Short mmCIF file of C-alpha atoms in Angstrom, two decimals:
data_model
loop_
_atom_site.label_atom_id
_atom_site.label_comp_id
_atom_site.label_asym_id
_atom_site.label_seq_id
_atom_site.Cartn_x
_atom_site.Cartn_y
_atom_site.Cartn_z
CA MET G 1 15.31 15.55 4.38
CA SER G 2 18.28 17.37 5.85
CA THR G 3 20.90 15.65 7.96
CA GLY G 4 20.26 18.18 10.72
CA TRP G 5 16.54 17.41 10.83
CA PHE G 6 17.22 13.68 10.83
CA ARG G 7 19.63 13.96 13.76
CA ARG G 8 17.25 16.21 15.75
CA ARG G 9 14.30 13.89 15.10
CA PHE G 10 15.86 10.48 15.58
CA LEU G 11 19.27 10.97 17.21
CA PRO G 12 18.70 13.22 20.23
CA GLY G 13 21.68 13.96 22.40
CA GLY G 14 21.88 13.22 26.09
CA PRO G 15 20.05 10.47 27.97
CA LEU G 16 17.08 8.73 26.47
CA PRO G 17 13.74 10.30 27.44
CA GLY G 18 11.78 8.62 30.19
CA PRO G 19 8.36 7.10 29.67
CA ARG G 20 5.56 9.55 29.04
CA PRO G 21 2.61 9.70 31.41
CA PRO G 22 -0.35 7.72 30.11
CA ARG G 23 -2.91 9.59 28.06
CA PRO G 24 -6.57 8.84 27.66
CA ARG G 25 -6.91 6.44 24.72
CA THR G 26 -9.66 7.89 22.60
CA SER G 27 -9.82 6.71 19.01
CA PRO G 28 -9.46 9.49 16.40
CA LEU G 29 -12.04 7.63 14.27
CA PRO G 30 -14.45 4.87 15.25
CA TYR G 31 -13.92 1.36 13.94
CA ARG G 32 -16.10 0.57 10.96
CA ARG G 33 -15.97 -1.22 7.64
CA PRO G 34 -15.83 0.66 4.31
CA ARG G 35 -18.87 2.81 3.55
CA PHE G 36 -19.76 0.87 0.44
CA LEU G 37 -20.28 -2.26 2.59
CA ARG G 38 -23.19 -0.73 4.47
CA GLY G 39 -26.21 -2.95 4.22
CA SER G 40 -24.08 -5.85 3.05
CA GLY G 41 -23.90 -9.37 4.39
CA SER G 42 -21.78 -12.37 3.59
CA GLY G 43 -21.81 -14.30 0.34
CA SER G 44 -23.73 -12.53 -2.41
CA GLY G 45 -24.17 -9.37 -0.40
CA SER G 46 -27.73 -9.91 0.80
CA GLY G 47 -28.66 -10.27 4.41
CA SER G 48 -27.45 -8.47 7.48
CA GLY G 49 -27.22 -4.74 7.91
CA SER G 50 -24.38 -2.39 8.69
CA SER G 51 -24.07 -3.55 12.27
CA ALA G 52 -22.98 -6.97 11.06
CA ALA G 53 -20.44 -5.48 8.67
CA ASP G 54 -19.01 -3.26 11.39
CA ALA G 55 -18.93 -5.88 14.13
CA PRO G 56 -15.72 -7.52 15.37
CA ARG G 57 -14.86 -11.07 14.41
CA ARG G 58 -16.85 -13.96 15.77
CA PRO G 59 -14.42 -16.81 16.44
CA GLU G 60 -16.72 -19.38 14.85
CA ALA G 61 -17.19 -17.58 11.52
CA ARG G 62 -15.15 -15.93 8.79
CA PRO G 63 -17.80 -14.58 6.42
CA VAL G 64 -16.79 -13.19 3.05
CA ARG G 65 -18.41 -9.78 2.62
CA CYS G 66 -19.04 -7.76 -0.51
CA PRO G 67 -21.13 -4.68 -1.42
CA ALA G 68 -24.89 -5.05 -1.38
CA ARG G 69 -26.47 -5.63 -4.78
CA GLY G 70 -27.76 -2.07 -5.02
CA ARG G 71 -24.42 -0.40 -4.46
CA ALA G 72 -22.28 0.21 -7.52
CA LEU G 73 -18.60 1.08 -7.16
CA PRO G 74 -16.62 3.19 -9.65
CA TRP G 75 -16.34 1.43 -13.04
CA ASP G 76 -18.65 -1.27 -11.61
CA ALA G 77 -15.61 -2.67 -9.83
CA GLY G 78 -15.97 -5.71 -7.59
CA TYR G 79 -14.91 -5.97 -3.97
CA ALA G 80 -14.83 -8.65 -1.27
CA GLU G 81 -13.15 -9.10 2.10
CA ILE G 82 -12.70 -11.64 4.87
CA ILE G 83 -11.57 -11.13 8.46
CA ASN G 84 -8.54 -12.87 9.93
CA ALA G 85 -8.72 -16.16 11.83
CA GLU G 86 -8.52 -14.81 15.38
CA LYS G 87 -5.25 -12.94 14.84
CA SER G 88 -6.96 -9.81 16.14
CA GLU G 89 -10.43 -8.80 17.29
CA PHE G 90 -11.10 -6.56 14.28
CA ASN G 91 -10.43 -6.66 10.57
CA GLU G 92 -7.30 -4.52 10.24
CA ASP G 93 -7.74 -4.03 6.48
CA GLN G 94 -9.58 -0.98 5.16
CA ALA G 95 -10.68 0.01 1.66
CA ALA G 96 -11.85 3.17 -0.10
CA CYS G 97 -12.89 4.09 -3.61
CA GLY G 98 -14.41 7.10 -5.28
CA LYS G 99 -14.63 9.68 -8.00
CA LEU G 100 -11.92 12.35 -8.13
CA CYS G 101 -13.06 15.71 -9.51
CA ILE G 102 -10.04 17.98 -9.47
CA ARG G 103 -10.67 21.69 -9.11
CA ARG G 104 -12.54 23.36 -6.27
CA CYS G 105 -12.97 20.21 -4.23
CA GLU G 106 -14.77 19.45 -1.04
CA PHE G 107 -15.21 16.13 0.66
CA GLY G 108 -18.70 14.76 0.12
CA VAL G 109 -21.03 15.64 2.99
CA GLU G 110 -23.44 12.78 2.41
CA GLU G 111 -22.84 10.48 5.36
CA ASP G 112 -24.30 7.47 3.57
CA GLN G 113 -22.49 8.09 0.28
CA GLU G 114 -21.16 4.76 -0.96
CA TRP G 115 -18.06 6.28 -2.48
CA LEU G 116 -16.10 9.48 -2.06
CA ASN G 117 -17.33 12.28 -4.34
CA LEU G 118 -14.51 14.70 -3.87
CA CYS G 119 -15.91 17.83 -5.46
CA PRO G 120 -19.10 19.33 -6.82
CA GLU G 121 -17.55 21.00 -9.85
CA GLU G 122 -15.86 18.91 -12.55
CA PHE G 123 -12.69 20.25 -14.14
CA LEU G 124 -10.58 17.12 -14.39
CA THR G 125 -12.16 13.81 -13.42
CA GLY G 126 -10.59 10.57 -12.34
CA TYR G 127 -11.22 7.54 -10.10
CA TYR G 128 -9.56 6.14 -7.01
CA TRP G 129 -9.34 2.72 -5.35
CA ALA G 130 -7.27 2.02 -2.25
CA LEU G 131 -6.46 -0.84 0.13
CA PHE G 132 -4.85 -0.37 3.53
CA ASP G 133 -3.49 -3.30 5.55
CA GLY G 134 -3.10 -2.36 9.20
CA HIS G 135 -0.67 -3.74 11.76
CA GLY G 136 -0.63 -3.05 15.48
CA GLY G 137 -4.37 -2.42 15.37
CA PRO G 138 -6.85 -0.95 12.84
CA ALA G 139 -6.42 2.74 13.75
CA ALA G 140 -3.80 3.69 11.14
CA ALA G 141 -5.66 1.95 8.32
CA ILE G 142 -8.92 3.68 9.29
CA LEU G 143 -7.18 7.06 9.31
CA ALA G 144 -5.52 6.39 5.95
CA ALA G 145 -8.81 5.31 4.36
CA ASN G 146 -10.39 8.57 5.53
CA THR G 147 -7.42 10.85 4.76
CA LEU G 148 -5.30 9.80 1.78
CA HIS G 149 -7.89 10.65 -0.90
CA SER G 150 -8.18 14.16 0.54
CA CYS G 151 -4.39 14.60 0.57
CA LEU G 152 -4.23 13.40 -3.03
CA ARG G 153 -7.01 15.70 -4.17
CA GLN G 154 -5.22 18.70 -2.65
CA GLN G 155 -1.93 17.72 -4.28
CA LEU G 156 -3.59 17.31 -7.67
CA GLU G 157 -5.40 20.64 -7.35
CA ALA G 158 -2.05 22.32 -6.79
CA ILE G 159 -0.69 21.10 -10.14
CA VAL G 160 -3.81 20.69 -12.26
CA GLU G 161 -2.93 23.56 -14.61
CA GLY G 162 0.34 21.82 -15.39
CA MET G 163 -1.52 18.55 -15.98
CA VAL G 164 -3.83 19.97 -18.63
CA ALA G 165 -1.07 21.87 -20.46
CA THR G 166 0.43 20.41 -23.63
CA GLU G 167 3.59 19.87 -21.62
CA PRO G 168 4.32 20.81 -17.99
CA PRO G 169 5.39 24.48 -17.90
CA MET G 170 8.46 25.58 -15.98
CA HIS G 171 6.33 28.17 -14.14
CA LEU G 172 2.82 27.16 -13.17
CA SER G 173 1.75 30.82 -13.30
CA GLY G 174 2.54 30.84 -17.02
CA ARG G 175 5.27 33.44 -16.60
CA CYS G 176 8.32 32.82 -18.78
CA VAL G 177 11.48 34.04 -17.04
CA CYS G 178 13.82 32.40 -19.51
CA PRO G 179 12.95 31.81 -23.21
CA CYS G 180 14.68 28.43 -23.00
CA ASP G 181 12.46 27.15 -20.16
CA PRO G 182 10.46 24.77 -22.41
CA GLN G 183 13.72 23.32 -23.71
CA PHE G 184 15.01 22.72 -20.18
CA VAL G 185 11.77 20.92 -19.28
CA GLU G 186 12.01 18.81 -22.42
CA GLU G 187 15.66 17.93 -21.78
CA LYS G 188 14.74 16.73 -18.30
CA GLY G 189 12.11 14.49 -19.88
CA ILE G 190 9.37 15.84 -17.58
CA ARG G 191 5.92 14.62 -18.64
CA THR G 192 2.41 15.10 -17.33
CA GLU G 193 2.49 11.69 -15.67
CA ASP G 194 5.52 12.83 -13.64
CA LEU G 195 3.30 15.49 -12.03
CA VAL G 196 0.75 12.85 -11.03
CA ILE G 197 3.51 10.62 -9.66
CA GLY G 198 4.82 13.55 -7.61
CA ALA G 199 1.31 14.27 -6.33
CA LEU G 200 0.90 10.66 -5.21
CA GLU G 201 4.29 10.65 -3.47
CA SER G 202 3.51 13.91 -1.68
CA ALA G 203 0.02 12.71 -0.71
CA PHE G 204 1.43 9.57 0.90
CA GLN G 205 3.96 11.64 2.82
CA GLU G 206 1.31 14.10 4.00
CA CYS G 207 -1.04 11.28 5.02
CA ASP G 208 1.78 9.67 7.00
CA GLU G 209 2.27 12.91 8.94
CA VAL G 210 -1.47 13.20 9.65
CA ILE G 211 -1.57 9.62 10.96
CA GLY G 212 1.43 10.31 13.20
CA ARG G 213 -0.19 13.40 14.73
CA GLU G 214 -3.61 11.80 15.20
CA LEU G 215 -2.33 8.60 16.78
CA GLU G 216 0.00 10.46 19.12
CA ALA G 217 -2.82 12.78 20.20
CA SER G 218 -5.10 9.80 20.93
CA GLY G 219 -2.39 7.74 22.64
CA GLN G 220 -2.62 4.99 20.02
CA VAL G 221 -0.04 3.17 17.94
CA GLY G 222 0.02 1.27 14.68
CA GLY G 223 0.70 1.54 10.99
CA CYS G 224 -0.58 0.28 7.66
CA THR G 225 0.54 -0.52 4.16
CA ALA G 226 -1.13 1.33 1.29
CA LEU G 227 -1.93 0.26 -2.28
CA VAL G 228 -3.68 2.85 -4.45
CA ALA G 229 -4.88 2.88 -8.06
CA VAL G 230 -5.80 6.20 -9.67
CA SER G 231 -7.24 6.66 -13.16
CA LEU G 232 -6.54 10.04 -14.74
CA GLN G 233 -6.41 11.18 -18.38
CA GLY G 234 -6.37 7.68 -19.84
CA LYS G 235 -3.66 6.34 -17.55
CA LEU G 236 -3.80 4.17 -14.45
CA TYR G 237 -1.34 5.00 -11.68
CA VAL G 238 -0.63 2.26 -9.14
CA ALA G 239 1.14 3.47 -5.98
CA ASN G 240 2.36 0.95 -3.43
CA ALA G 241 3.99 1.28 -0.03
CA GLY G 242 4.08 -2.16 1.59
CA ASP G 243 3.42 -5.76 0.64
CA SER G 244 -0.01 -5.62 -1.01
CA ARG G 245 -0.05 -6.28 -4.76
CA ALA G 246 -1.78 -5.28 -7.98
CA ILE G 247 -1.67 -7.19 -11.28
CA LEU G 248 -3.13 -6.71 -14.76
CA VAL G 249 -4.82 -9.86 -16.06
CA ARG G 250 -5.52 -10.19 -19.79
CA ARG G 251 -6.27 -13.16 -22.01
CA ASP G 252 -2.60 -13.80 -22.81
CA GLU G 253 -0.76 -11.66 -20.26
CA VAL G 254 -0.22 -11.27 -16.53
CA ARG G 255 1.57 -8.04 -15.72
CA PRO G 256 2.68 -7.06 -12.18
CA LEU G 257 1.79 -3.43 -11.44
CA SER G 258 3.51 -3.22 -8.05
CA SER G 259 6.46 -4.58 -6.10
CA GLU G 260 6.42 -5.68 -2.47
CA PHE G 261 8.58 -3.75 -0.04
CA THR G 262 9.94 -5.99 2.70
CA PRO G 263 13.12 -5.95 4.79
CA GLU G 264 14.67 -8.37 2.27
CA THR G 265 13.74 -6.47 -0.91
CA GLU G 266 15.09 -3.23 0.59
CA ARG G 267 18.04 -4.73 2.44
CA GLN G 268 20.68 -2.45 0.92
CA ARG G 269 18.73 0.75 1.62
CA ILE G 270 18.18 -0.30 5.24
CA GLN G 271 21.81 -1.33 5.73
CA GLN G 272 22.98 1.92 4.13
CA LEU G 273 20.97 3.92 6.66
CA ALA G 274 22.47 1.91 9.53
CA PHE G 275 25.93 2.54 8.07
CA VAL G 276 25.40 6.32 7.90
CA TYR G 277 23.64 6.51 11.28
CA PRO G 278 24.99 3.64 13.44
CA GLU G 279 23.42 5.31 16.50
CA LEU G 280 20.03 4.10 15.28
CA LEU G 281 20.98 0.55 16.27
CA ALA G 282 21.96 1.61 19.82
CA GLY G 283 24.73 -0.99 19.89
CA GLU G 284 22.12 -3.79 19.99
CA PHE G 285 22.14 -4.91 16.32
CA THR G 286 24.61 -5.61 13.54
CA ARG G 287 23.84 -4.23 10.11
CA LEU G 288 25.71 -7.05 8.36
CA GLU G 289 23.82 -9.96 6.83
CA PHE G 290 24.90 -13.56 7.35
CA PRO G 291 23.24 -16.73 6.03
CA ARG G 292 22.24 -17.56 9.62
CA ARG G 293 22.48 -16.08 13.09
CA LEU G 294 26.09 -16.41 14.24
CA LYS G 295 27.06 -18.22 17.45
CA GLY G 296 29.99 -18.01 19.80
CA ASP G 297 31.62 -20.98 18.07
CA ASP G 298 31.84 -18.88 14.87
CA LEU G 299 34.25 -16.37 16.45
CA GLY G 300 37.48 -16.19 14.47
CA GLN G 301 36.04 -18.20 11.57
CA LYS G 302 35.69 -16.82 8.05
CA VAL G 303 32.02 -16.84 7.12
CA LEU G 304 29.81 -15.55 4.30
CA PHE G 305 28.44 -12.02 4.72
CA ARG G 306 27.29 -8.97 2.81
CA ASP G 307 27.03 -5.26 3.59
CA HIS G 308 25.08 -2.30 2.25
CA HIS G 309 27.28 -1.85 -0.84
CA MET G 310 27.08 -5.51 -1.88
CA SER G 311 24.58 -7.39 -4.02
CA GLY G 312 26.96 -10.38 -3.99
CA TRP G 313 28.60 -12.13 -1.06
CA SER G 314 32.08 -12.30 0.42
CA TYR G 315 33.85 -13.72 3.51
CA LYS G 316 34.94 -12.02 6.72
CA CYS G 317 36.51 -13.11 9.99
CA VAL G 318 33.82 -13.15 12.66
CA GLU G 319 34.25 -10.59 15.44
CA LYS G 320 32.36 -10.24 18.69
CA SER G 321 30.22 -7.40 17.30
CA ASP G 322 28.96 -9.74 14.57
CA LEU G 323 27.21 -11.88 17.21
CA LYS G 324 24.61 -9.17 17.88
CA TYR G 325 21.05 -9.48 16.64
CA PRO G 326 20.90 -8.95 12.86
CA LEU G 327 19.28 -5.80 11.52
CA ILE G 328 17.12 -8.04 9.29
CA GLN G 329 16.16 -11.34 10.89
CA GLY G 330 14.70 -14.36 9.11
CA GLN G 331 14.03 -14.84 5.43
CA GLY G 332 11.12 -14.89 3.03
CA ARG G 333 7.80 -14.09 4.67
CA GLN G 334 9.44 -14.58 8.06
CA ALA G 335 11.92 -11.71 7.55
CA ARG G 336 11.55 -8.96 10.14
CA LEU G 337 13.06 -5.50 10.37
CA LEU G 338 14.79 -5.24 13.76
CA GLY G 339 12.94 -8.42 14.69
CA THR G 340 9.65 -6.52 14.67
CA LEU G 341 8.08 -5.55 11.34
CA ALA G 342 7.54 -7.53 8.12
CA VAL G 343 7.38 -4.50 5.79
CA SER G 344 9.86 -1.74 4.99
CA ARG G 345 7.37 0.83 3.64
CA ALA G 346 4.20 1.85 5.43
CA LEU G 347 2.19 4.75 6.80
CA GLY G 348 2.27 5.40 10.54
CA ASP G 349 4.39 3.47 13.06
CA HIS G 350 5.77 6.72 14.47
CA GLN G 351 5.72 5.35 18.03
CA LEU G 352 6.83 1.80 17.16
CA ARG G 353 9.91 0.59 19.04
CA VAL G 354 11.80 -2.65 19.32
CA LEU G 355 10.49 -4.69 22.26
CA ASP G 356 11.97 -3.64 25.61
CA THR G 357 14.16 -0.95 24.02
CA ASN G 358 13.89 2.66 22.92
CA ILE G 359 15.06 1.84 19.39
CA GLN G 360 12.70 3.41 16.85
CA LEU G 361 11.70 1.66 13.63
CA LYS G 362 10.36 4.77 11.89
CA PRO G 363 13.77 5.93 10.57
CA PHE G 364 14.03 2.71 8.58
CA LEU G 365 10.49 2.89 7.18
CA LEU G 366 9.59 4.81 4.04
CA SER G 367 6.11 6.20 3.50
CA VAL G 368 6.90 7.09 -0.12
CA PRO G 369 5.28 4.71 -2.64
CA GLN G 370 6.64 3.21 -5.81
CA VAL G 371 4.38 4.33 -8.67
CA THR G 372 3.76 2.27 -11.82
CA VAL G 373 2.01 3.86 -14.80
CA LEU G 374 -0.23 1.84 -17.11
CA ASP G 375 -1.21 3.62 -20.33
CA VAL G 376 -4.72 2.20 -20.66
CA ASP G 377 -5.46 4.17 -23.83
CA GLN G 378 -2.65 2.33 -25.60
CA LEU G 379 -3.98 -1.14 -24.73
CA GLU G 380 -6.18 -3.11 -27.11
CA LEU G 381 -8.57 -4.07 -24.37
CA GLN G 382 -10.62 -7.27 -24.29
CA GLU G 383 -13.89 -7.68 -22.41
CA ASP G 384 -12.36 -9.66 -19.55
CA ASP G 385 -9.26 -7.51 -18.92
CA VAL G 386 -9.11 -6.56 -15.23
CA ILE G 387 -6.89 -5.19 -12.51
CA VAL G 388 -6.75 -7.33 -9.36
CA MET G 389 -5.68 -5.47 -6.21
CA ALA G 390 -5.38 -7.39 -2.94
CA THR G 391 -3.72 -7.27 0.45
CA ASP G 392 -0.96 -9.74 1.21
CA GLY G 393 -3.26 -12.37 2.71
CA LEU G 394 -4.33 -13.37 -0.80
CA TRP G 395 -0.81 -13.50 -2.23
CA ASP G 396 0.44 -15.59 0.70
CA VAL G 397 -1.52 -18.47 -0.85
CA LEU G 398 -2.09 -17.63 -4.52
CA SER G 399 0.51 -16.72 -7.15
CA ASN G 400 -0.07 -14.20 -9.95
CA GLU G 401 -0.58 -17.06 -12.39
CA GLN G 402 -3.10 -18.83 -10.15
CA VAL G 403 -5.12 -15.65 -9.76
CA ALA G 404 -5.00 -15.11 -13.53
CA HIS G 405 -6.22 -18.68 -14.09
CA LEU G 406 -9.19 -18.09 -11.80
CA VAL G 407 -10.01 -14.81 -13.57
CA ARG G 408 -9.89 -16.40 -17.02
CA SER G 409 -11.95 -19.40 -15.95
CA PHE G 410 -14.69 -17.33 -14.29
CA LEU G 411 -15.33 -14.16 -16.31
CA PRO G 412 -16.07 -15.52 -19.83
CA GLY G 413 -18.95 -17.67 -18.56
CA ASN G 414 -20.52 -14.92 -16.44
CA ARG G 415 -20.65 -11.92 -18.77
CA GLU G 416 -24.40 -11.40 -18.24
CA ASP G 417 -24.05 -11.10 -14.47
CA PRO G 418 -23.83 -7.39 -13.51
CA HIS G 419 -22.23 -8.37 -10.20
CA ARG G 420 -19.64 -10.71 -11.65
CA PHE G 421 -16.62 -8.71 -10.53
CA SER G 422 -17.65 -8.88 -6.87
CA GLU G 423 -18.48 -12.56 -7.39
CA LEU G 424 -14.95 -13.02 -8.76
CA ALA G 425 -13.45 -11.19 -5.77
CA GLN G 426 -15.37 -13.56 -3.47
CA MET G 427 -14.17 -16.58 -5.42
CA LEU G 428 -10.55 -15.44 -5.10
CA ILE G 429 -10.95 -15.23 -1.34
CA HIS G 430 -12.71 -18.60 -1.12
CA SER G 431 -9.73 -20.07 -2.99
CA THR G 432 -7.50 -19.19 -0.02
CA GLN G 433 -9.60 -21.03 2.54
CA GLY G 434 -8.13 -24.51 2.36
CA LYS G 435 -10.24 -26.38 -0.16
CA ASP G 436 -8.35 -29.30 -1.65
CA ASP G 437 -9.94 -28.68 -5.04
CA GLY G 438 -8.69 -25.07 -5.08
CA PRO G 439 -6.13 -23.77 -7.58
CA THR G 440 -3.17 -24.72 -5.39
CA GLY G 441 -4.45 -28.29 -5.05
CA GLU G 442 -2.93 -28.38 -1.56
CA GLY G 443 -5.70 -27.01 0.64
CA GLN G 444 -3.59 -24.02 1.73
CA VAL G 445 -5.23 -21.51 4.03
CA SER G 446 -4.61 -17.81 4.54
CA TYR G 447 -5.37 -16.85 8.14
CA ASP G 448 -4.84 -13.15 7.47
CA ASP G 449 -7.35 -10.42 6.68
CA ILE G 450 -7.90 -10.31 2.91
CA SER G 451 -9.37 -7.46 0.84
CA VAL G 452 -9.73 -7.62 -2.95
CA PHE G 453 -10.72 -5.13 -5.64
CA VAL G 454 -11.39 -6.38 -9.18
CA ILE G 455 -11.40 -3.39 -11.56
CA PRO G 456 -12.69 -3.95 -15.13
CA LEU G 457 -10.97 -1.93 -17.85
CA TYR G 458 -12.98 -2.73 -20.98
CA SER G 459 -16.40 -1.42 -19.89
CA GLN G 460 -14.89 1.91 -18.84
CA ARG G 461 -13.23 2.28 -22.25
CA GLN G 462 -16.62 1.67 -23.88
CA ARG G 463 -18.31 4.30 -21.72
CA SER G 464 -15.54 6.83 -22.37
CA SER G 465 -15.67 6.38 -26.14
CA SER G 466 -19.46 6.86 -26.19
CA HIS G 467 -19.24 10.38 -24.75
#
């Protein structure tokens, strides 16, 4: 991103633009739940039809929904979700999963397809699971659930020849301009997995641009976090932009596969941007961090502070400019970027502004994910080894260790149940609903939307080795 582009996009000269005339607010995509929930109900998945799954929240009920018994997800993964407790009319989470066939790919035309079959002709095959947690409405999450897999497929198609080569070639065409090209690639340490990581990063960026265009055209606003797991060539790639989380649970190990991106975890990056482009704060905020919001009585006193270049703390004499609103307000789960947003990476939010100002949040938000690579082929897998992916509503109440405890206590005794992974996903959600005998022992409740995938690793290894 060039400095010139950044200044043209976010730092326009002259007076601030006036309000735009209102546009007709037509949704780019209708509200609905994931395709694989069609025909599902609450509890075990039997009961009501698609109209119940697609309906807005009823204030008196928060049903836990999972796929109907006849619908199998990739790798027989489990899924469950629950709507928020009256925070918004609709469930702002969205989910998608499917088979990735990389070559000449077209999006599946079957309207009632329970997952996304991305091409008719197999060349390189993988699988995809994704969770999107919307804010400011469900529109961005719906768009992401219907767009990101297509962006990823296109990115992977563009580099698939490099992926199947012994090592990534300098020239994808196979032409060798310099005899030392393979040596240069080797010295850079470029591996096949780096191509997949680059494809994921580019797909997120492209999806973010699509969401921006579609929401602007429809006069809507909003954004969403994105957590994606992709299985390709014996490796699992977990890409995260936001505060959802994925963990690997094994008999004697709990391994985080993602990191949350919040205003606190990315404080230095955000402060650095405000240092380079102070115009972004419009004179309304201070980029400096203090242990608390400063008051007039603090003027002239030496107080603790830290700036973009500091991981530690120091002291400074308080000036009048330090009394402005802090760039990052609050702490922990209450931390907000410019007093507005609880995440620092997300898709969308192109029109989001600080309340009653024209200060944009988008310059401070990254749509690029952090990608973690799990070499599944190198693991000595056990039958109950799983990946748990969930939106932040689950992790607000349950720790990694508590989720792992629930996994280990449930799966060994239910190995004959073909639907056990969805049953486990339901149990994880029920554990956030305030029961005193739950794993926290404190009756804690998550009032947020919650979506959970439970992805088994062992059964897929068995199927792969049999072919």
